[in-house]
């Protein structure tokens, strides 16, 4: 199409060229009117002109730089700068499907219907004594649809239709239930071609969760009793709810509102965003019922930032307020949290911890600690750069500098570097990354023999029990970012990264009798297991790996947003508008 436009532009210019030549004394036309029989001197000029056109066209077609510059000069959008098809890597994609089946079939055999799975003891367990609500099943069902596992899907669907009950008189975590079960049912509804079973269950669950918002402030309560339809505060956390927990319900509730046309879901979830906006804009954490707490992209903070961008994307980039909140937050992160390793210059995201000063004030201390959870941010920044940070409607793959705002360019580069850092933390005995990495800083008094590299696992000592930080619990964040980076760049190095992680999981986490287990020390071979297979292995880690090796037309990024548990929800044009700006 664009080649055609260029040709028609060139054709339109031709007469003008001839006209100018006509007016030139001694030009070929003068000879033509003179009726000369000898070859016209204009002929070689036409040939010459044709040669130039052919040359330009050849360059246009074979040189991306010339094409891009010509297009830019002529104001023509360049198709090659848009999403090129990324082909499936069949053998790697199928290896991931096999891994999913290895996990699912073991769960189905040993613990069907239970909320959690323990692959070494071959048992299941539930989150409350009142019985399970199918955490694993709801979390896995959309992955089955995406992978085309029809037999497994039919059995899981039958369980949802016949056995899933929310009449459970016990306290469940509001955030986890929303992102895993509600998110999973909503994605299953969409991907199954709108099977009403899933919407009915999602609607019922949403209505049972809704009472958590019945608080003085409108901030949700951390726990929900689905049978009593009553929220409850988390006493272990003195009744406080973390930023991430309060702000990671919105994609699910908005989509539920859109499907059911019940505005309450939208409004209650959105009210939380209005409260958090004030909090983050004024940077006065000690407001009213807010408590000063660490500022971090890891646990208790992570998905707040993720959902700022994704709320903007979910509503087809129409809710500008979320873009503004996202942009402000990313600038804050760059101003305060982005750091570099001492010798390697690895880019990482530190934490800010509040400390009481002698005068009773608060001082913020930078802690060189990065949770594995933070690794979601690399891909998220890149996705944000190509949407919130884009100057054009369709950004190239990979983006060209002139397509991004200054902030978009900054975020893109940070995202790329952060993924490399996350990959560097896989440089362990197992090739798996630890739960938490610390980075060397001047004067840290770390012994070089314990922390020879730029990053280290705090508390790890030979011949002593491994610290909590040394675990790998099948988390998805690095492969999530790798998947996004691959879709946005087409750079095969990301498939290599993902494949290396997949192989490490296969080698060290796979239990021969079925399922996958967490390992308690990524720097010890052979590994010791923790008898737990987290549900996010099947909902996130294996789904993102599958998508990494699949065709880029599977769940295109401009049509879907993935909730924080990797459940894809479609982008839609909202009928309800944000009530704040
Ligand atoms: C998932 O349950 C979600 O991604 C959540 O936002 C935090 N991380 C876990 C997986 O690591």
mmCIF file of C-alpha atoms in Angstrom, residues 246-251 253-254 265-278 280-281 303-331 384 387-389 407 411 561 572 574 576-581:
data_model
loop_
_atom_site.group_PDB
_atom_site.id
_atom_site.type_symbol
_atom_site.label_atom_id
_atom_site.label_comp_id
_atom_site.label_asym_id
_atom_site.label_seq_id
_atom_site.Cartn_x
_atom_site.Cartn_y
_atom_site.Cartn_z
ATOM 1 C CA UNK A 246 -6.412 -2.371 47.068
ATOM 2 C CA UNK A 247 -5.471 -1.327 43.574
ATOM 3 C CA UNK A 248 -5.418 -4.670 41.785
ATOM 4 C CA UNK A 249 -9.111 -5.407 41.538
ATOM 5 C CA UNK A 250 -9.971 -2.822 38.919
ATOM 6 C CA UNK A 251 -9.413 -4.661 35.624
ATOM 7 C CA UNK A 253 -14.376 -5.431 38.244
ATOM 8 C CA UNK A 254 -14.448 -3.123 35.246
ATOM 9 C CA UNK A 265 -18.639 -3.063 40.099
ATOM 10 C CA UNK A 266 -17.031 -0.272 38.125
ATOM 11 C CA UNK A 267 -17.777 2.483 40.574
ATOM 12 C CA UNK A 268 -16.621 0.706 43.729
ATOM 13 C CA UNK A 269 -13.335 -0.351 42.158
ATOM 14 C CA UNK A 270 -12.766 3.035 40.620
ATOM 15 C CA UNK A 271 -13.380 4.866 43.865
ATOM 16 C CA UNK A 272 -10.271 3.134 45.219
ATOM 17 C CA UNK A 273 -8.260 4.637 42.355
ATOM 18 C CA UNK A 274 -9.506 8.120 43.219
ATOM 19 C CA UNK A 275 -8.287 7.650 46.801
ATOM 20 C CA UNK A 276 -4.906 6.331 45.705
ATOM 21 C CA UNK A 277 -4.469 9.132 43.230
ATOM 22 C CA UNK A 278 -4.676 11.708 45.998
ATOM 23 C CA UNK A 280 0.315 9.347 45.377
ATOM 24 C CA UNK A 281 -0.026 12.816 43.965
ATOM 25 C CA UNK A 303 0.617 -4.505 40.735
ATOM 26 C CA UNK A 304 -0.517 -0.989 41.699
ATOM 27 C CA UNK A 305 1.900 0.284 39.038
ATOM 28 C CA UNK A 306 1.006 -2.519 36.649
ATOM 29 C CA UNK A 307 -2.710 -1.695 36.826
ATOM 30 C CA UNK A 308 -2.226 2.034 36.246
ATOM 31 C CA UNK A 309 -1.001 1.254 32.756
ATOM 32 C CA UNK A 310 -3.386 -1.606 32.167
ATOM 33 C CA UNK A 311 -6.487 0.349 33.134
ATOM 34 C CA UNK A 312 -5.481 2.857 30.496
ATOM 35 C CA UNK A 313 -5.028 0.064 27.951
ATOM 36 C CA UNK A 314 -8.138 -1.910 28.929
ATOM 37 C CA UNK A 315 -10.404 1.009 28.131
ATOM 38 C CA UNK A 316 -8.812 1.431 24.705
ATOM 39 C CA UNK A 317 -6.603 4.298 25.855
ATOM 40 C CA UNK A 318 -9.606 6.502 26.474
ATOM 41 C CA UNK A 319 -9.177 7.006 30.224
ATOM 42 C CA UNK A 320 -6.441 9.613 30.203
ATOM 43 C CA UNK A 321 -6.415 9.919 33.975
ATOM 44 C CA UNK A 322 -4.747 6.490 34.253
ATOM 45 C CA UNK A 323 -2.136 7.430 31.712
ATOM 46 C CA UNK A 324 -1.321 10.529 33.727
ATOM 47 C CA UNK A 325 -1.134 8.544 36.953
ATOM 48 C CA UNK A 326 1.069 5.983 35.235
ATOM 49 C CA UNK A 327 3.390 8.605 33.737
ATOM 50 C CA UNK A 328 3.750 10.359 37.079
ATOM 51 C CA UNK A 329 4.521 7.092 38.825
ATOM 52 C CA UNK A 330 7.149 6.073 36.235
ATOM 53 C CA UNK A 331 8.879 9.428 36.591
ATOM 54 C CA UNK A 384 4.009 1.510 28.446
ATOM 55 C CA UNK A 387 1.409 3.014 24.256
ATOM 56 C CA UNK A 388 1.440 5.729 26.884
ATOM 57 C CA UNK A 389 4.832 6.863 25.581
ATOM 58 C CA UNK A 407 9.501 9.590 28.573
ATOM 59 C CA UNK A 411 11.022 3.850 29.887
ATOM 60 C CA UNK A 561 -4.621 -6.793 28.618
ATOM 61 C CA UNK A 572 -13.124 -2.552 25.107
ATOM 62 C CA UNK A 574 -16.180 1.797 27.961
ATOM 63 C CA UNK A 576 -19.223 4.071 31.692
ATOM 64 C CA UNK A 577 -16.754 6.912 32.035
ATOM 65 C CA UNK A 578 -14.228 7.565 34.714
ATOM 66 C CA UNK A 579 -15.856 9.771 37.279
ATOM 67 C CA UNK A 580 -12.658 11.590 38.169
ATOM 68 C CA UNK A 581 -9.925 13.337 36.289
#
